Amino acid sequence: MLTMTAKAIPATDGRFFGIKEVRDIADGVSQGSDIAQLLDWVESYLMNGHPDLGRTGAVCPFTRQAAKIDTVRLAISPARAEDEDKAFALIRGAFGELEAIPCKTAMKHFRTVIVGFPDCADPGGIAMLKRIQRRHRFYSLARARMIGMMHAGSEDLGLWNPEFRPLRSPMPVLAIRHLVENDAPFAALHPALMVAYLARFPIKGTRRLVNHFRSG
């Protein structure tokens, strides 16, 4: 457990915190800080339903369950568009942070890290973060991990409602989580991801993909 006071960390500068720790920060002098805003988006958007989602349940059921068992870690980076090396190093380190989250063996697949980049909302910052995501694509797939990007102008289509834009967030975000069996709909859209998915779930994954294609 970190013992820093909220006053000492108005910006987290790449340090990772559990949800309870962030709540403590948000309730203190850092109310309204970037990490408090990131947590508010996670709890009010990702962990809740949305009328345009196209299905019942939370926008990200994975995050909701992870929060229940304290396997979510949040961080804020002060990186700007010109700080690609710094941002890259933080995200590469986030893979290790993911592995270090303590939990029961059966719950390891619920571990996730979410990094906000409030100073990268400009076109240059978005382009830089997209490069970092691409540079980690095969690194993450080789480890059966997913790396996703969200930002205010995301035009990625919803899986269940193509008119919905599920990957929009108030600040640019890079998130890392485990590849799970329920990711068949995502795997179906990306050949490289499908290879990693079937390597991780050869039998059950094949069945899910077949059912997905049949239902489509």
GROMACS .gro file of N, CA, C and O in nm, residues 135-195:
model
  244
  135ARG      N    1   0.371  -0.004  -3.199
  135ARG     CA    2   0.503  -0.059  -3.165
  135ARG      C    3   0.492  -0.172  -3.063
  135ARG      O    4   0.583  -0.256  -3.054
  136HIS      N    5   0.383  -0.177  -2.987
  136HIS     CA    6   0.363  -0.282  -2.888
  136HIS      C    7   0.271  -0.394  -2.937
  136HIS      O    8   0.242  -0.487  -2.861
  137ARG      N    9   0.223  -0.385  -3.059
  137ARG     CA   10   0.122  -0.480  -3.105
  137ARG      C   11   0.171  -0.624  -3.096
  137ARG      O   12   0.107  -0.710  -3.034
  138PHE      N   13   0.286  -0.653  -3.154
  138PHE     CA   14   0.335  -0.791  -3.153
  138PHE      C   15   0.395  -0.828  -3.018
  138PHE      O   16   0.388  -0.944  -2.977
  139TYR      N   17   0.450  -0.730  -2.949
  139TYR     CA   18   0.498  -0.754  -2.813
  139TYR      C   19   0.383  -0.802  -2.724
  139TYR      O   20   0.399  -0.896  -2.645
  140SER      N   21   0.268  -0.737  -2.737
  140SER     CA   22   0.154  -0.774  -2.654
  140SER      C   23   0.093  -0.906  -2.699
  140SER      O   24   0.061  -0.992  -2.615
  141LEU      N   25   0.079  -0.927  -2.828
  141LEU     CA   26   0.018  -1.051  -2.877
  141LEU      C   27   0.103  -1.172  -2.842
  141LEU      O   28   0.050  -1.280  -2.811
  142ALA      N   29   0.235  -1.157  -2.844
  142ALA     CA   30   0.323  -1.268  -2.810
  142ALA      C   31   0.306  -1.310  -2.664
  142ALA      O   32   0.339  -1.423  -2.627
  143ARG      N   33   0.252  -1.220  -2.584
  143ARG     CA   34   0.229  -1.247  -2.441
  143ARG      C   35   0.082  -1.267  -2.410
  143ARG      O   36   0.043  -1.268  -2.294
  144ALA      N   37   0.000  -1.282  -2.513
  144ALA     CA   38  -0.146  -1.298  -2.497
  144ALA      C   39  -0.204  -1.181  -2.418
  144ALA      O   40  -0.283  -1.200  -2.326
  145ARG      N   41  -0.162  -1.060  -2.456
  145ARG     CA   42  -0.213  -0.939  -2.394
  145ARG      C   43  -0.279  -0.853  -2.501
  145ARG      O   44  -0.249  -0.863  -2.619
  146MET      N   45  -0.368  -0.767  -2.459
  146MET     CA   46  -0.435  -0.671  -2.547
  146MET      C   47  -0.391  -0.531  -2.508
  146MET      O   48  -0.384  -0.498  -2.389
  147ILE      N   49  -0.361  -0.448  -2.606
  147ILE     CA   50  -0.332  -0.307  -2.580
  147ILE      C   51  -0.429  -0.224  -2.664
  147ILE      O   52  -0.434  -0.238  -2.786
  148GLY      N   53  -0.508  -0.144  -2.598
  148GLY     CA   54  -0.610  -0.065  -2.666
  148GLY      C   55  -0.590   0.083  -2.641
  148GLY      O   56  -0.531   0.124  -2.540
  149MET      N   57  -0.639   0.164  -2.734
  149MET     CA   58  -0.631   0.309  -2.721
  149MET      C   59  -0.769   0.370  -2.729
  149MET      O   60  -0.852   0.327  -2.811
  150MET      N   61  -0.794   0.468  -2.645
  150MET     CA   62  -0.918   0.542  -2.644
  150MET      C   63  -0.888   0.691  -2.640
  150MET      O   64  -0.790   0.732  -2.577
  151HIS      N   65  -0.969   0.770  -2.706
  151HIS     CA   66  -0.954   0.915  -2.702
  151HIS      C   67  -1.084   0.980  -2.747
  151HIS      O   68  -1.174   0.912  -2.800
  152ALA      N   69  -1.095   1.109  -2.730
  152ALA     CA   70  -1.222   1.179  -2.752
  152ALA      C   71  -1.270   1.171  -2.896
  152ALA      O   72  -1.391   1.173  -2.921
  153GLY      N   73  -1.179   1.162  -2.991
  153GLY     CA   74  -1.220   1.161  -3.131
  153GLY      C   75  -1.219   1.024  -3.195
  153GLY      O   76  -1.225   1.014  -3.319
  154SER      N   77  -1.216   0.918  -3.116
  154SER     CA   78  -1.210   0.782  -3.173
  154SER      C   79  -1.330   0.754  -3.262
  154SER      O   80  -1.444   0.782  -3.226
  155GLU      N   81  -1.302   0.698  -3.380
  155GLU     CA   82  -1.408   0.660  -3.472
  155GLU      C   83  -1.423   0.509  -3.484
  155GLU      O   84  -1.492   0.459  -3.574
  156ASP      N   85  -1.362   0.433  -3.393
  156ASP     CA   86  -1.377   0.288  -3.395
  156ASP      C   87  -1.524   0.252  -3.371
  156ASP      O   88  -1.589   0.306  -3.281
  157LEU      N   89  -1.575   0.160  -3.452
  157LEU     CA   90  -1.717   0.124  -3.447
  157LEU      C   91  -1.745   0.028  -3.333
  157LEU      O   92  -1.661  -0.053  -3.294
  158GLY      N   93  -1.867   0.033  -3.282
  158GLY     CA   94  -1.911  -0.062  -3.182
  158GLY      C   95  -1.935  -0.199  -3.244
  158GLY      O   96  -1.977  -0.209  -3.360
  159LEU      N   97  -1.910  -0.304  -3.169
  159LEU     CA   98  -1.930  -0.440  -3.221
  159LEU      C   99  -2.077  -0.473  -3.239
  159LEU      O  100  -2.115  -0.545  -3.331
  160TRP      N  101  -2.162  -0.421  -3.150
  160TRP     CA  102  -2.304  -0.456  -3.154
  160TRP      C  103  -2.389  -0.345  -3.214
  160TRP      O  104  -2.502  -0.369  -3.254
  161ASN      N  105  -2.337  -0.225  -3.218
  161ASN     CA  106  -2.405  -0.112  -3.280
  161ASN      C  107  -2.301  -0.027  -3.352
  161ASN      O  108  -2.227   0.048  -3.290
  162PRO      N  109  -2.293  -0.039  -3.485
  162PRO     CA  110  -2.190   0.034  -3.560
  162PRO      C  111  -2.204   0.186  -3.553
  162PRO      O  112  -2.113   0.258  -3.592
  163GLU      N  113  -2.318   0.235  -3.504
  163GLU     CA  114  -2.335   0.379  -3.488
  163GLU      C  115  -2.275   0.430  -3.357
  163GLU      O  116  -2.261   0.551  -3.338
  164PHE      N  117  -2.240   0.338  -3.269
  164PHE     CA  118  -2.185   0.373  -3.139
  164PHE      C  119  -2.033   0.378  -3.148
  164PHE      O  120  -1.970   0.301  -3.220
  165ARG      N  121  -1.972   0.470  -3.075
  165ARG     CA  122  -1.827   0.483  -3.071
  165ARG      C  123  -1.780   0.453  -2.929
  165ARG      O  124  -1.767   0.542  -2.845
  166PRO      N  125  -1.756   0.324  -2.901
  166PRO     CA  126  -1.729   0.284  -2.762
  166PRO      C  127  -1.593   0.326  -2.708
  166PRO      O  128  -1.573   0.328  -2.586
  167LEU      N  129  -1.498   0.360  -2.795
  167LEU     CA  130  -1.362   0.388  -2.749
  167LEU      C  131  -1.333   0.537  -2.735
  167LEU      O  132  -1.220   0.582  -2.752
  168ARG      N  133  -1.435   0.613  -2.701
  168ARG     CA  134  -1.416   0.755  -2.676
  168ARG      C  135  -1.398   0.779  -2.526
  168ARG      O  136  -1.471   0.722  -2.444
  169SER      N  137  -1.304   0.863  -2.493
  169SER     CA  138  -1.272   0.891  -2.353
  169SER      C  139  -1.238   1.039  -2.338
  169SER      O  140  -1.197   1.104  -2.435
  170PRO      N  141  -1.253   1.095  -2.219
  170PRO     CA  142  -1.228   1.239  -2.200
  170PRO      C  143  -1.082   1.278  -2.213
  170PRO      O  144  -1.052   1.394  -2.237
  171MET      N  145  -0.992   1.183  -2.198
  171MET     CA  146  -0.850   1.207  -2.221
  171MET      C  147  -0.795   1.085  -2.296
  171MET      O  148  -0.851   0.976  -2.286
  172PRO      N  149  -0.687   1.099  -2.371
  172PRO     CA  150  -0.629   0.982  -2.437
  172PRO      C  151  -0.585   0.878  -2.334
  172PRO      O  152  -0.530   0.912  -2.229
  173VAL      N  153  -0.612   0.753  -2.366
  173VAL     CA  154  -0.585   0.643  -2.275
  173VAL      C  155  -0.522   0.527  -2.351
  173VAL      O  156  -0.565   0.494  -2.462
  174LEU      N  157  -0.423   0.463  -2.292
  174LEU     CA  158  -0.373   0.334  -2.337
  174LEU      C  159  -0.399   0.234  -2.226
  174LEU      O  160  -0.366   0.261  -2.109
  175ALA      N  161  -0.458   0.122  -2.259
  175ALA     CA  162  -0.494   0.021  -2.159
  175ALA      C  163  -0.439  -0.114  -2.201
  175ALA      O  164  -0.437  -0.148  -2.319
  176ILE      N  165  -0.393  -0.190  -2.103
  176ILE     CA  166  -0.338  -0.324  -2.127
  176ILE      C  167  -0.413  -0.423  -2.039
  176ILE      O  168  -0.435  -0.398  -1.920
  177ARG      N  169  -0.452  -0.532  -2.098
  177ARG     CA  170  -0.519  -0.639  -2.023
  177ARG      C  171  -0.487  -0.773  -2.087
  177ARG      O  172  -0.426  -0.781  -2.193
  178HIS      N  173  -0.531  -0.878  -2.021
  178HIS     CA  174  -0.511  -1.013  -2.073
  178HIS      C  175  -0.607  -1.040  -2.190
  178HIS      O  176  -0.720  -0.992  -2.192
  179LEU      N  177  -0.559  -1.118  -2.285
  179LEU     CA  178  -0.645  -1.173  -2.389
  179LEU      C  179  -0.730  -1.281  -2.324
  179LEU      O  180  -0.678  -1.371  -2.257
  180VAL      N  181  -0.862  -1.273  -2.339
  180VAL     CA  182  -0.951  -1.370  -2.275
  180VAL      C  183  -1.037  -1.440  -2.379
  180VAL      O  184  -1.049  -1.396  -2.493
  181GLU      N  185  -1.099  -1.547  -2.335
  181GLU     CA  186  -1.179  -1.629  -2.426
  181GLU      C  187  -1.293  -1.551  -2.490
  181GLU      O  188  -1.331  -1.574  -2.605
  182ASN      N  189  -1.348  -1.456  -2.417
  182ASN     CA  190  -1.461  -1.377  -2.469
  182ASN      C  191  -1.419  -1.276  -2.576
  182ASN      O  192  -1.504  -1.203  -2.627
  183ASP      N  193  -1.291  -1.271  -2.609
  183ASP     CA  194  -1.243  -1.176  -2.709
  183ASP      C  195  -1.262  -1.225  -2.853
  183ASP      O  196  -1.208  -1.163  -2.946
  184ALA      N  197  -1.337  -1.330  -2.873
  184ALA     CA  198  -1.359  -1.382  -3.008
  184ALA      C  199  -1.406  -1.275  -3.107
  184ALA      O  200  -1.357  -1.270  -3.220
  185PRO      N  201  -1.502  -1.188  -3.071
  185PRO     CA  202  -1.546  -1.087  -3.168
  185PRO      C  203  -1.435  -0.992  -3.211
  185PRO      O  204  -1.430  -0.949  -3.326
  186PHE      N  205  -1.342  -0.961  -3.118
  186PHE     CA  206  -1.229  -0.876  -3.155
  186PHE      C  207  -1.130  -0.953  -3.242
  186PHE      O  208  -1.078  -0.901  -3.340
  187ALA      N  209  -1.106  -1.080  -3.206
  187ALA     CA  210  -1.013  -1.163  -3.283
  187ALA      C  211  -1.061  -1.180  -3.426
  187ALA      O  212  -0.980  -1.185  -3.520
  188ALA      N  213  -1.192  -1.186  -3.444
  188ALA     CA  214  -1.248  -1.206  -3.578
  188ALA      C  215  -1.219  -1.088  -3.670
  188ALA      O  216  -1.221  -1.103  -3.793
  189LEU      N  217  -1.189  -0.972  -3.613
  189LEU     CA  218  -1.165  -0.852  -3.693
  189LEU      C  219  -1.020  -0.832  -3.731
  189LEU      O  220  -0.990  -0.752  -3.821
  190HIS      N  221  -0.928  -0.901  -3.663
  190HIS     CA  222  -0.785  -0.876  -3.683
  190HIS      C  223  -0.710  -1.007  -3.700
  190HIS      O  224  -0.700  -1.085  -3.603
  191PRO      N  225  -0.654  -1.035  -3.815
  191PRO     CA  226  -0.585  -1.162  -3.840
  191PRO      C  227  -0.475  -1.194  -3.740
  191PRO      O  228  -0.464  -1.307  -3.691
  192ALA      N  229  -0.391  -1.094  -3.707
  192ALA     CA  230  -0.282  -1.120  -3.612
  192ALA      C  231  -0.336  -1.155  -3.475
  192ALA      O  232  -0.284  -1.244  -3.407
  193LEU      N  233  -0.441  -1.087  -3.434
  193LEU     CA  234  -0.503  -1.117  -3.306
  193LEU      C  235  -0.568  -1.255  -3.308
  193LEU      O  236  -0.563  -1.328  -3.209
  194MET      N  237  -0.626  -1.292  -3.421
  194MET     CA  238  -0.688  -1.424  -3.431
  194MET      C  239  -0.585  -1.535  -3.411
  194MET      O  240  -0.612  -1.636  -3.345
  195VAL      N  241  -0.466  -1.517  -3.468
  195VAL     CA  242  -0.360  -1.617  -3.450
  195VAL      C  243  -0.325  -1.632  -3.302
  195VAL      O  244  -0.316  -1.744  -3.250
   0.00000   0.00000   0.00000
